XYZ file of C-alpha atoms in Angstrom:
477
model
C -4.176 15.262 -10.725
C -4.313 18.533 -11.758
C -0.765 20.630 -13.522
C 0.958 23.080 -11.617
C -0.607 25.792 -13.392
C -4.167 24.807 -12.661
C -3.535 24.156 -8.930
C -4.597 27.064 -6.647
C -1.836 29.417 -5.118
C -1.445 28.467 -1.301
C 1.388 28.455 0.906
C 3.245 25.136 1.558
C 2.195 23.163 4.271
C -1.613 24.024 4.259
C -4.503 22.168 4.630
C -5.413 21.406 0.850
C -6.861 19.005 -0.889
C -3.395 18.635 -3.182
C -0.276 17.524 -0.938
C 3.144 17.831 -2.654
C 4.161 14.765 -0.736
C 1.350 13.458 -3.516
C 3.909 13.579 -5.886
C 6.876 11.578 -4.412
C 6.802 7.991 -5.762
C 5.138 5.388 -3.975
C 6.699 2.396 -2.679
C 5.725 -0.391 -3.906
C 6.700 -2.871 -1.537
C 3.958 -1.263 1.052
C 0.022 -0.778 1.442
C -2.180 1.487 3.457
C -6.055 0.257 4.596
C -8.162 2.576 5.831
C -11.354 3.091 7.615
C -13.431 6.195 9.303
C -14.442 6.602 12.452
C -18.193 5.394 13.025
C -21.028 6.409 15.984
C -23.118 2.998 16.439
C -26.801 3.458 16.519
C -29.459 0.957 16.968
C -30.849 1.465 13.799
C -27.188 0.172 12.075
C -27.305 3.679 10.243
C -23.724 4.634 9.311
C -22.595 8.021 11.187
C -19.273 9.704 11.594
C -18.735 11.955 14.565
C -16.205 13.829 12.515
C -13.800 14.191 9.117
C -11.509 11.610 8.985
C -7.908 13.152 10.448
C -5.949 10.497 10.260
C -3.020 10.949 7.347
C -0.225 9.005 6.022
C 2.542 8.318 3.423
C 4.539 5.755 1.731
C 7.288 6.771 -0.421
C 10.502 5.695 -2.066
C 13.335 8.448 -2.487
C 15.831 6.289 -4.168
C 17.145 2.467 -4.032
C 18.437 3.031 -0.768
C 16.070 5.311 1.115
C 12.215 4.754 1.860
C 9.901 7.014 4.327
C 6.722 5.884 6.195
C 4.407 7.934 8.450
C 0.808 7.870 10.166
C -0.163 10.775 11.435
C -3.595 10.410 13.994
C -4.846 13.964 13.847
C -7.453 15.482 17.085
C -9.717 18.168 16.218
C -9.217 18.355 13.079
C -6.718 17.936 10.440
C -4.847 21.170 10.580
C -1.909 19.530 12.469
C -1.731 16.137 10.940
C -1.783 17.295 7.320
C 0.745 19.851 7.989
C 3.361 17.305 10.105
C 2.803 14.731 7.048
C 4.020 17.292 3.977
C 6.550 19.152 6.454
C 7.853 15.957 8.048
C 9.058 14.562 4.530
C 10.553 17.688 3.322
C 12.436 17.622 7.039
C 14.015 14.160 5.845
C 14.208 14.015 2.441
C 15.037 17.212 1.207
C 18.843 16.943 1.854
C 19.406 15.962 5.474
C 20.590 12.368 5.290
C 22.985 13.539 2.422
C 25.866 12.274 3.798
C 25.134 11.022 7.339
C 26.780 7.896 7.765
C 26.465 6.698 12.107
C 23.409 5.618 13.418
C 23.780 8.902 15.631
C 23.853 11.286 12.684
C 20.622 9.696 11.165
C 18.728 9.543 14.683
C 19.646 13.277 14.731
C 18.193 13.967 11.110
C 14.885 12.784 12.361
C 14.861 14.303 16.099
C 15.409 17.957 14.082
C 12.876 16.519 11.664
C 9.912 16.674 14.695
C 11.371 19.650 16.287
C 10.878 21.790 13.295
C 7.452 20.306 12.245
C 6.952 21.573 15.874
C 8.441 25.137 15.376
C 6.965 25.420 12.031
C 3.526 24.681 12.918
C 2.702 26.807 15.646
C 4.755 29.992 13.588
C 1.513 29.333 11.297
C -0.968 30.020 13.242
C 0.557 33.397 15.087
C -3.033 34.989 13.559
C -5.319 32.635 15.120
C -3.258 33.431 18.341
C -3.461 37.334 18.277
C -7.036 36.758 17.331
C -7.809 35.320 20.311
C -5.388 37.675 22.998
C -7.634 39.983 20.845
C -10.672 38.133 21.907
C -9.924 38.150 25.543
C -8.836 41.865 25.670
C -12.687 42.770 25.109
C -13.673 40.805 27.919
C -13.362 42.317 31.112
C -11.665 40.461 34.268
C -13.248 39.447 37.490
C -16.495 37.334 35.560
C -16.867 33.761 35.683
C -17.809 31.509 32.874
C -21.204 31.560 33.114
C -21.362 35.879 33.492
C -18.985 35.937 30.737
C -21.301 34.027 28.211
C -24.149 36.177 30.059
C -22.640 39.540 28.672
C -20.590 38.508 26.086
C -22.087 35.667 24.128
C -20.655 36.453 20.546
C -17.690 36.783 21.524
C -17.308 33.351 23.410
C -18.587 31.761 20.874
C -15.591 33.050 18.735
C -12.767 32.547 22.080
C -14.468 28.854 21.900
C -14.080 28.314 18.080
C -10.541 29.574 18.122
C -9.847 27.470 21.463
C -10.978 24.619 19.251
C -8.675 25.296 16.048
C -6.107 26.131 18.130
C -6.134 22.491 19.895
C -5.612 20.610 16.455
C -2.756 18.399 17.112
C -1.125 14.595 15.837
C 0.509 11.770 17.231
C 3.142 10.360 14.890
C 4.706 7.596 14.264
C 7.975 7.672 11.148
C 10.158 4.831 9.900
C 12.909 5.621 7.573
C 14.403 2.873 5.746
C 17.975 4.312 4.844
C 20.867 1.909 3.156
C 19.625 -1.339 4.692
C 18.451 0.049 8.008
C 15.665 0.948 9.715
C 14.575 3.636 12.143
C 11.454 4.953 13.688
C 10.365 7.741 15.948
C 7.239 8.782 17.306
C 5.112 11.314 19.853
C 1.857 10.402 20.595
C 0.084 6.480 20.705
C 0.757 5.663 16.829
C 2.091 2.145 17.003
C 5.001 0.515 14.869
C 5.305 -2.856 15.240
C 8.132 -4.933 13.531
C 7.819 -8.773 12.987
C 11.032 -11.221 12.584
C 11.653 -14.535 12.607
C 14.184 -15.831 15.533
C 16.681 -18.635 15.378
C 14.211 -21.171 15.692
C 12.018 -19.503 12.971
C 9.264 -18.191 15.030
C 7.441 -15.261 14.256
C 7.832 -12.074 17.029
C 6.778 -8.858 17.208
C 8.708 -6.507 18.213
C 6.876 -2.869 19.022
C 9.277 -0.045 18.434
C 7.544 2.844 19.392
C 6.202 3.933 22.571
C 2.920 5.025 23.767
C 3.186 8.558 25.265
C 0.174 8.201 27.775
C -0.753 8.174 31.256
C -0.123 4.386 31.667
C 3.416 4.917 30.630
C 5.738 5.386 34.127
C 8.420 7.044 32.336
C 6.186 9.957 31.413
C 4.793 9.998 34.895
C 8.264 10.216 36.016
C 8.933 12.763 33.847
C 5.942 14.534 34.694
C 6.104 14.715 38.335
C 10.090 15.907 38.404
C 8.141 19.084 36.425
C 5.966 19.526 39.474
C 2.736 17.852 38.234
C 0.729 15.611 40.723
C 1.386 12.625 39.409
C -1.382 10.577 41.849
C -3.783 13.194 39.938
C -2.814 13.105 37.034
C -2.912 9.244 37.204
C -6.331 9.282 38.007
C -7.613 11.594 35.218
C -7.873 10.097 32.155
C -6.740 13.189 30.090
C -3.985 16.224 30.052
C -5.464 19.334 29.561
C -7.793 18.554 26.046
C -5.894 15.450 25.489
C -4.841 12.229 26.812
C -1.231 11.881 24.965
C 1.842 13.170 26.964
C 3.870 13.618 23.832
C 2.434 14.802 19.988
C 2.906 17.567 17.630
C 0.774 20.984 17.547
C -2.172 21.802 20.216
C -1.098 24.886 21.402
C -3.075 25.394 24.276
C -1.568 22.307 26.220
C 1.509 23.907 25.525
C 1.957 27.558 25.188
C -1.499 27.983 26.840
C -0.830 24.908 29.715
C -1.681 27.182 32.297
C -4.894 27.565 31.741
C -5.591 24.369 32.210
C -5.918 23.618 36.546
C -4.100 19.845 36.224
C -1.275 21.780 34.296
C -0.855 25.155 35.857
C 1.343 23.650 38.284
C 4.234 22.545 35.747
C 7.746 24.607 35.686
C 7.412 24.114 32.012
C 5.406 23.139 29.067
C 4.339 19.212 29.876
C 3.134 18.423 26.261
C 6.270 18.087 24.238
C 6.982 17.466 20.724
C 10.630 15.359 21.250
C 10.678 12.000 19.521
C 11.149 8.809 20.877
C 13.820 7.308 18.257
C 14.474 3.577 17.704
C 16.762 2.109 15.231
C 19.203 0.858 14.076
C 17.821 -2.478 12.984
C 19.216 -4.062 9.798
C 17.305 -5.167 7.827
C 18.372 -8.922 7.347
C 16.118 -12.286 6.647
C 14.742 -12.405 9.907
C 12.908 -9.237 9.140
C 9.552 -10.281 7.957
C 7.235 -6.698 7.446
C 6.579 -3.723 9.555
C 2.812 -2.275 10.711
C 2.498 1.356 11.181
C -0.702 2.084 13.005
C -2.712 4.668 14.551
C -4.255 4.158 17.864
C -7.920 3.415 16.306
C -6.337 0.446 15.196
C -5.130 -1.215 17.766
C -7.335 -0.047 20.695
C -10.537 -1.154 18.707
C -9.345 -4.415 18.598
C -8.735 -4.226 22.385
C -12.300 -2.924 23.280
C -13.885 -5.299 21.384
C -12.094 -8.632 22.547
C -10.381 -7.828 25.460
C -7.127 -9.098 24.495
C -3.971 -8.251 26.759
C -1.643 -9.159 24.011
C -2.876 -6.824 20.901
C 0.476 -6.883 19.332
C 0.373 -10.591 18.727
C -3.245 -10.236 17.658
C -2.692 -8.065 15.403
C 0.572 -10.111 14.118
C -1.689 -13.064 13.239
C -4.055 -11.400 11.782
C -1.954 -9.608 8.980
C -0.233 -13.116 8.484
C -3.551 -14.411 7.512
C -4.516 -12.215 5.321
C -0.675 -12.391 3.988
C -1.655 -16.175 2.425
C -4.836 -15.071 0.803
C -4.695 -11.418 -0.514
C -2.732 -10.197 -3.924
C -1.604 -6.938 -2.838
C -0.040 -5.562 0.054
C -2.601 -2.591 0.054
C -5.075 -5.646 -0.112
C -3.318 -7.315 3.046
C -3.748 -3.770 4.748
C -7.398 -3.354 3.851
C -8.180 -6.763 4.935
C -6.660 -6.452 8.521
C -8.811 -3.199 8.974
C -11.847 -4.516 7.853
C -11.804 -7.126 10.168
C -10.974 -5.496 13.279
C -13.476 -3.045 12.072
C -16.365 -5.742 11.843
C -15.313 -7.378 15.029
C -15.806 -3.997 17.064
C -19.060 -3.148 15.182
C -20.552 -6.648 16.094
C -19.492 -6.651 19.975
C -21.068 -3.347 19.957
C -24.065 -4.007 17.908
C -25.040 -7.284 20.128
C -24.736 -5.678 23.110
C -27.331 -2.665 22.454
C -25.313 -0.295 24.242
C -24.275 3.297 22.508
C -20.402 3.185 21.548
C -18.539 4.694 18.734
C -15.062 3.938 16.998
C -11.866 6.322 15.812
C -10.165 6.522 12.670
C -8.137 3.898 11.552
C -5.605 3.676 9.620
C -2.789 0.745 8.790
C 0.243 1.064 7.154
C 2.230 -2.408 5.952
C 5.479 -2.527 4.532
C 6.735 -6.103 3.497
C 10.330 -7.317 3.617
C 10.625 -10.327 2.264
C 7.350 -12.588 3.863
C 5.687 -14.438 1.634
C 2.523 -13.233 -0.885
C 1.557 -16.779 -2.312
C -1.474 -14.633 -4.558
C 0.639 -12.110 -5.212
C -0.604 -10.345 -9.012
C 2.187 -10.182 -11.886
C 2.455 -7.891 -14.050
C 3.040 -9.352 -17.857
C 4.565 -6.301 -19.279
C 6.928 -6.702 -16.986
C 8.444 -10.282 -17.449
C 9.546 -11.642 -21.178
C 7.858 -14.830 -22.498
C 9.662 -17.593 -23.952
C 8.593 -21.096 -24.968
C 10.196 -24.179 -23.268
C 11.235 -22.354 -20.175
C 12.693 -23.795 -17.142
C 10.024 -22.927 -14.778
C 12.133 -23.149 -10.559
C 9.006 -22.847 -8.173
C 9.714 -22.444 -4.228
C 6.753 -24.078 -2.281
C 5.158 -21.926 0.545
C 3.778 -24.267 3.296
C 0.851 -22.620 5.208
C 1.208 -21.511 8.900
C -0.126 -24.434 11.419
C -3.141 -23.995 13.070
C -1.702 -24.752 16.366
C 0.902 -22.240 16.604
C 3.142 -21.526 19.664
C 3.456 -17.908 20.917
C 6.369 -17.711 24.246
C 5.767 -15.468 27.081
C 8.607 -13.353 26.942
C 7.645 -12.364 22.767
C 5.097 -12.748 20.372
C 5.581 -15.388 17.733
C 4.386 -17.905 15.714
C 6.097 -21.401 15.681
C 6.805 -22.047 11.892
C 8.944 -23.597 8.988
C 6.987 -21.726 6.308
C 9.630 -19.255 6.550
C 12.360 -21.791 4.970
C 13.234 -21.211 1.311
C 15.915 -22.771 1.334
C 13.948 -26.196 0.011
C 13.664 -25.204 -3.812
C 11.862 -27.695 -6.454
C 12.949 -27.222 -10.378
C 10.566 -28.618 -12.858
C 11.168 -28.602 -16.968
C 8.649 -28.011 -19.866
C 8.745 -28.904 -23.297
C 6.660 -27.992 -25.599
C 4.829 -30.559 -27.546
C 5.091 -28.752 -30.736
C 7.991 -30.787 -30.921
C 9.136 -34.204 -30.335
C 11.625 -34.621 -27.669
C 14.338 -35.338 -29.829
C 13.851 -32.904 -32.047
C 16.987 -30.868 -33.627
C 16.813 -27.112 -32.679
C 17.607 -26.344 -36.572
C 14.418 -28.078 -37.262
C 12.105 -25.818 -35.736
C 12.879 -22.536 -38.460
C 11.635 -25.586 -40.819
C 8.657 -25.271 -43.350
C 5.583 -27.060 -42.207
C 4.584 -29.514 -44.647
C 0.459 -28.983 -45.527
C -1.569 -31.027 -44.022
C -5.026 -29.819 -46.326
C -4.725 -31.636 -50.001
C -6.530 -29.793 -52.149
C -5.041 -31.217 -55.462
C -8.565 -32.951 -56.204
C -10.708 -29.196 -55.685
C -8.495 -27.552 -58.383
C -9.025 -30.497 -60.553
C -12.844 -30.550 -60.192
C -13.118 -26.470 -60.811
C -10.933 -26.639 -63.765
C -12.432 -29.445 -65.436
C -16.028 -27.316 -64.787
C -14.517 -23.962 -66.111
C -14.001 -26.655 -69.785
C -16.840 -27.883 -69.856
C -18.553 -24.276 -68.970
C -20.687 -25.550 -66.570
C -19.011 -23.366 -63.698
C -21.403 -21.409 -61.799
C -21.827 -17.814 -62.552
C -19.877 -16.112 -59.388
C -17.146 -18.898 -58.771
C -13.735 -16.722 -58.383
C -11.825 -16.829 -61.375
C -8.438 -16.632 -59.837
C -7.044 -19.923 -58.085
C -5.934 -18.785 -54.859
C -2.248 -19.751 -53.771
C -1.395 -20.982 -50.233
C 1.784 -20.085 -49.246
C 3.793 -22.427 -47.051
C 5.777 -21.625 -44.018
C-alpha cells in the first residue's frame, strides 16, 4: 500500500483506488466473498455488463465496537464508494463517544445516513450546473427526437451527465457496540441474523427491510405523497430505479419531476432515512450475521425458485461452516455456489440471462469452525500438556425448519458436553521423578574398543596417512 507521501492529492470521499477506510483494522472474526456480475452467452464466454459497484467493509475500532457495511452501487460506483468511506467516518469518528441508550446509538447512525446523503449530493453541485448549463442552450417547445435532430452534441453530454448524476447505493450497516448489535439500511441490501432458540434450533432472523415496490409500507407511504399507488404497483421501477429508499441518484430526487410516475409527488419520493433495528444482545443464542447485497440473494431466487431464500441461504453458510478454515473461506464458498447454481439453470435452458454483483459479508459469533487454521506463533508449546477437546457433532441431514421461522433442528450447538484427555510423553517412564528429567543421559554408543584399535595402530605406525590426529571428545548431556 503505498505511504502517505506517495499517494496522490484528492479530496476525501472520492472515487480512488486508495480508501482511508483501507486503513482501519480488520476484524477478524468476519469474511467477505465476492463475485462480479456476468452476461450468459451460449458460447460460456465470461462477460460483465459493467465494473463491479458493489463495496464493503469490515472493521474493528476497539474491543467493544465493530462496523460492517455493503454498499450495492447502480450506475456506477460514485455513490457506493463515497457512502462506504463517509459512512465510517459518520460512526466512528467520535459519535458513539459517550452514548449510552439504545435511542442515542440508533440516533448516531440515522445522522450517520443523513449526512452521507447531504454530503454526497454537495459533491457533485458541478455536474449539476453543468447540466442546467446544458439545458439552457437548448431551446423549449422541441421534443426528444427534434432535440437530438438539432442538437446532437449536446444530448449526448445532457445524457452522460443524466447518467453520472443517477449513481446511487442501497446500504445495509451493523454496528456492534459494547455487546450489542444494530443495523440500518435504505435500499434491498439484506442482513440476516441467525440464533439458536430454546430448543436449539437454528432461525433466521432478517433485520433489514427491502425498500421496494412489494413492500406495503412504502406503498403506503407513497400514495399519502400523492403517487398512484395502483401505477406505481404495476411498474416495476421508480423513475431510473426500482428501490424506494437508497443513498445518492439525484435525479429521482431533486430532479423527481421529470420523471411522469413521479411528477405527481408533494415531495421528493426517493429518500435516504434509515430503517434502524437493534438492540439485540449479543448472547449464546447468537450464532453469525450475513450482510448481503441483493445479487445475492435474488440469484439464488431466480435460479431455484425458492419462497424461503432466507433459510436457503442459512443452510447453505452452515455447510460450508463444517468444511471451510476461514470465515472469508465460508463467505467465498456460499457465493460460489449460488453463483454456479444460477449459471447452470441458465446455461441448460439456452435462454439469454445475466447476473448482478454479489457480494457477502459473514461475521461469526460464536458457531462453530471445526477446520478452523491456527496460528503457531500465536499459542506456546509445552511437552506433556493436558490437551481438553470439545466434540462438534455435525448437523442432521433431516433437519426441521417451523413455519413461523427458519431453523434448523440441532444439538450441535451444545458445548456444554466437554471430553479431557492426558498425554505423556514417552521420553519418560510414567513414574518418573520430575528432578530426573535435567539428568545426564548416559551414552548409549561404546566406543572404548575404536580408541583402542587407533592407538594401538598410531604404535605400531601402521596408521593410515590422513587418519585425524586428535581423538575427538563427546561431551555428555
Amino acid at each position: 500500500m503505498p505511504t502517505g507521501a506517495e499517494r496522490p492529492a484528492s479530496m476525501p470521499f472520492q472515487d480512488s483506488q486508495y480508501n482511508w477506510t483501507d486503513d482501519l483494522p480488520v476484524c477478524k472474526q468476519s469474511g467477505v466473498g465476492f463475485s462480479t456480475n456476468q452476461i450468459y452467452r451460449e458460447d460460456g464466454y465470461r462477460q460483465e455488463e459493467h465494473p463491479f459497484e458493489d463495496r464493503s467493509f469490515h472493521c474493528r475500532y476497539d474491543d467493544s465496537t465493530f462496523l460492517y457495511g455493503v454498499f450495492d452501487g447502480h450506475e456506477g460506483t460514485k455513490a457506493a464508494n463515497f457512502a462506504m468511506q463517509r459512512i465510517a467516518a459518520e460512526i466512528l469518528l467520535g459519535q458513539l463517544i459517550g452514548k449510552a441508550t439504545d435511542e442515542e446509538v440508533k440516533e448516531v447512525l440515522r445522522q450517520a445516513f443523513i449526512a452521507v446523503e447531504k454530503g454526497y449530493l454537495e459533491s457533485i453541485g458541478d455536474l449539476l450546473a453543468e447540466r442546467t448549463s446544458l439545458q439552457f442552450d437548448i431551446p423549449d417547445g422541441l421534443n426528444s427526437y427534434e432535440t437530438y435532430q438539432k442538437f446532437p452534441d449536446l444530448v449526448d453530454k445532457l445524457n452522460a451527465l443524466n447518467c453520472e448524476l443517477s449513481a446511487g447505493t442501497s446500504a445495509v450497516v451493523a454496528l456492534v457496540f459494547k455487546g450489542r448489535l444494530y443495523v440500518a439500511n435504505v435500499g434491498d441490501s439484506r442482513a440476516l441474523l441467525c440464533k439458536t432458540d430454546s430448543n436449539q434450533v437454528l432461525r433466521v432472523v432478517q433485520l433489514s427491510v427491502d425498500h421496494d415496490l412489494r413492500n406495503e409500507d412504502e406503498l403506503l407511504r407513497l400514495s399519502q405523497l400523492g403517487l398512484d399507488v395502483e401505477s406505481v404497483r404495476q411498474g416495476s421501477h421508480l423513475g431510473n430505479q426500482e428501490n424506494t429508499r437508497c443513498l445518492g441518484n439525484y435525479l429521482v430526487k431533486g430532479g423527481y419531476r421529470e420523471f411522469e410516475e413521479l411528477a405527481s409527488s408533494a415531495a421528493e419520493p426517493i429518500i435516504a432515512e434509515p430503517e434502524i433495528h437493534g438492540s439485540i444482545e449479543l448472547d449464546e443464542s447468537c450464532r453469525f450475521l450475513l450482510l448481503m447485497s441483493r445479487g445475492l440473494y435474488k440469484s439464488l431466487e431466480e435460479a431455484t425458485g425458492t419462497e424461503q431464500v432466507n433459510k436457503e441461504l442459512a443452510l447453505i453458510a452452515v455447510e460450508q461452516f463444517r468444511v471451510q478454515s476461514t470465515l472469508t473461506g465460508v463467505a467465498q464458498a456460499v457465493v460460489d455456489k449460488i453463483v454456479r447454481i444460477h449459471h447452470d439453470v441458465n446455461m441448460s435452458t439456452l435462454t439469454s440471462g445475466k447476473r448482478d454483483d454479489i457480494t457477502l459479508l459473514v461475521r461469526n459469533f460464536n458457531f462453530p469452525l471445526p477446520h478452523a487454521l491456527k496460528s503457531p506463533t500465536s499459542q506456546s508449546v509445552r511437552f506433556n500438556p493436558v490437551v481438553q477437546t470439545a466434540p462438534i457433532r455435525t448437523i442432521p441431514d433431516n433437519e426441521d425448519f417451523s413455519s413461523t421461522g427458519t431453523g434448523i433442528t440441532d444439538d450441535n450447538f451444545d458445548t456444554s458436553t466437554t471430553e479431557t484427555s492426558t498425554t505423556t510423553s514417552d521420553m519418560y517412564p510414567p513414574n518418573a521423578r520430575i528432578t530426573d528429567r535435567n539428568a545426564k543421559i548416559k551414552p548409549y554408543v561404546d566406543f572404548s574398543e575404536y580408541y583402542e584399535n587407533v592407538d594401538k595402530r598410531r604404535q605400531e605406525g601402521t596408521l593410515p596417512e590422513g587418519s585425524p590426529s586428535v581423538r575427538i571428545k563427546f561431551i555428555e548431556v
